[in-house]
C-alpha cells in the first residue's frame, strides 16, 4: 500500500509540473520556489501547536487547489503559480514521507513518525 501511495504522489507531482509548463514563467521558477512552502515551519519557533497549524494550512493540498483555482478564475498567473507550487510541494513532501503534522511533535505526521 505504501508504494501505491508513493506512485499516486509522484503522479500528482508530475501533474503539477505539467500544469506549471502551461504558465508564463521560465522553467527555473519551479525549482527556485519549490521549497518556499517550508517557511511555514517557522511557526514551530513559537510552539508545536502553532507550527502544526501553519504547516498543515500551507501543506494541505486543498490550499494549493484553492489558490490555483482562484488564479485561474481571476486569470492571474501569479496566483496560479502559487497554487501550483503549493500543490507540487505537498505532493513532493508526501512522496518523501512527510505528512501533515499532529500538534504534539514535528515528527508525528499522519503518515507515520519521521525518522522511525
Short mmCIF file of C-alpha atoms in Angstrom, two decimals:
data_model
loop_
_atom_site.label_atom_id
_atom_site.label_comp_id
_atom_site.label_asym_id
_atom_site.label_seq_id
_atom_site.Cartn_x
_atom_site.Cartn_y
_atom_site.Cartn_z
CA UNK A 1 0.00 0.00 0.00
CA UNK A 2 2.86 2.37 0.83
CA UNK A 3 4.28 2.03 -2.69
CA UNK A 4 0.87 2.61 -4.23
CA UNK A 5 0.53 5.86 -2.27
CA UNK A 6 4.01 6.95 -3.36
CA UNK A 7 3.10 6.32 -7.00
CA UNK A 8 -0.02 8.43 -6.52
CA UNK A 9 2.03 11.28 -5.03
CA UNK A 10 4.54 11.02 -7.88
CA UNK A 11 1.68 11.26 -10.38
CA UNK A 12 0.34 14.36 -8.63
CA UNK A 13 3.81 15.94 -8.55
CA UNK A 14 4.17 15.19 -12.28
CA UNK A 15 0.75 16.76 -12.91
CA UNK A 16 1.86 19.92 -11.13
CA UNK A 17 4.93 20.11 -13.38
CA UNK A 18 2.69 19.69 -16.44
CA UNK A 19 0.43 22.49 -15.19
CA UNK A 20 3.46 24.69 -14.48
CA UNK A 21 4.64 24.29 -18.10
CA UNK A 22 1.38 25.95 -19.19
CA UNK A 23 2.09 29.07 -17.11
CA UNK A 24 4.01 32.07 -18.48
CA UNK A 25 7.11 31.55 -16.32
CA UNK A 26 10.64 30.42 -17.13
CA UNK A 27 11.46 26.84 -16.08
CA UNK A 28 13.79 27.95 -13.29
CA UNK A 29 10.91 29.45 -11.27
CA UNK A 30 9.73 25.94 -10.36
CA UNK A 31 12.93 24.73 -8.65
CA UNK A 32 13.52 28.21 -7.21
CA UNK A 33 10.15 28.22 -5.44
CA UNK A 34 9.55 24.55 -4.63
CA UNK A 35 10.89 24.79 -1.05
CA UNK A 36 9.28 28.14 -0.16
CA UNK A 37 6.24 26.48 1.50
CA UNK A 38 8.62 25.07 4.13
CA UNK A 39 8.89 28.58 5.57
CA UNK A 40 5.66 27.66 7.33
CA UNK A 41 7.80 25.60 9.72
CA UNK A 42 8.85 28.86 11.34
CA UNK A 43 5.67 28.58 13.41
CA UNK A 44 7.44 25.85 15.37
CA UNK A 45 9.70 28.56 16.82
CA UNK A 46 6.64 29.80 18.73
CA UNK A 47 5.03 26.46 19.67
CA UNK A 48 4.37 23.00 18.31
CA UNK A 49 0.65 23.82 18.15
CA UNK A 50 1.11 26.97 16.03
CA UNK A 51 3.79 25.24 13.97
CA UNK A 52 1.48 22.31 13.18
CA UNK A 53 -1.44 24.57 12.26
CA UNK A 54 0.67 26.78 9.98
CA UNK A 55 2.45 23.82 8.43
CA UNK A 56 -0.82 21.96 7.80
CA UNK A 57 -2.52 25.01 6.30
CA UNK A 58 0.28 25.54 3.79
CA UNK A 59 0.89 21.84 3.12
CA UNK A 60 -2.75 20.84 2.66
CA UNK A 61 -3.35 20.05 -1.00
CA UNK A 62 -6.73 21.79 -0.91
CA UNK A 63 -4.89 25.05 -0.17
CA UNK A 64 -2.90 24.69 -3.39
CA UNK A 65 -6.03 23.78 -5.34
CA UNK A 66 -7.98 26.75 -3.95
CA UNK A 67 -5.14 29.23 -4.58
CA UNK A 68 -4.53 27.89 -8.10
CA UNK A 69 -8.25 27.89 -8.91
CA UNK A 70 -8.57 31.45 -7.68
CA UNK A 71 -5.75 32.40 -10.04
CA UNK A 72 -7.44 30.55 -12.89
CA UNK A 73 -10.79 32.29 -12.39
CA UNK A 74 -9.13 35.70 -11.92
CA UNK A 75 -6.80 35.00 -14.86
CA UNK A 76 -3.86 35.88 -12.59
CA UNK A 77 -0.72 33.85 -13.40
CA UNK A 78 0.93 34.71 -10.07
CA UNK A 79 -1.90 33.07 -8.09
CA UNK A 80 -1.86 30.10 -10.47
CA UNK A 81 1.89 29.77 -9.90
CA UNK A 82 1.44 29.94 -6.12
CA UNK A 83 -1.23 27.24 -6.23
CA UNK A 84 0.87 25.04 -8.48
CA UNK A 85 3.91 25.36 -6.19
CA UNK A 86 1.84 24.67 -3.06
CA UNK A 87 0.32 21.55 -4.62
CA UNK A 88 3.65 20.34 -6.04
CA UNK A 89 5.44 20.87 -2.74
CA UNK A 90 2.77 18.98 -0.79
CA UNK A 91 2.96 16.07 -3.23
CA UNK A 92 6.75 16.05 -3.08
CA UNK A 93 6.71 16.07 0.73
CA UNK A 94 4.31 13.14 0.87
CA UNK A 95 6.38 11.28 -1.70
CA UNK A 96 9.32 11.55 0.73
CA UNK A 97 7.19 10.53 3.71
CA UNK A 98 6.49 13.93 5.27
CA UNK A 99 2.84 14.21 6.11
CA UNK A 100 0.55 16.66 7.85
CA UNK A 101 1.60 17.28 11.45
CA UNK A 102 -0.03 16.49 14.77
CA UNK A 103 0.30 19.19 17.42
CA UNK A 104 2.39 17.11 19.84
CA UNK A 105 5.60 16.88 17.80
CA UNK A 106 7.05 17.91 14.43
CA UNK A 107 7.99 14.28 13.79
CA UNK A 108 4.44 12.96 14.36
CA UNK A 109 2.66 13.02 10.97
CA UNK A 110 -0.45 11.47 9.52
CA UNK A 111 1.78 9.10 7.55
CA UNK A 112 4.00 7.90 10.40
CA UNK A 113 6.73 9.06 12.75
CA UNK A 114 9.53 10.78 10.79
CA UNK A 115 12.87 9.02 11.23
CA UNK A 116 11.33 5.85 12.62
#
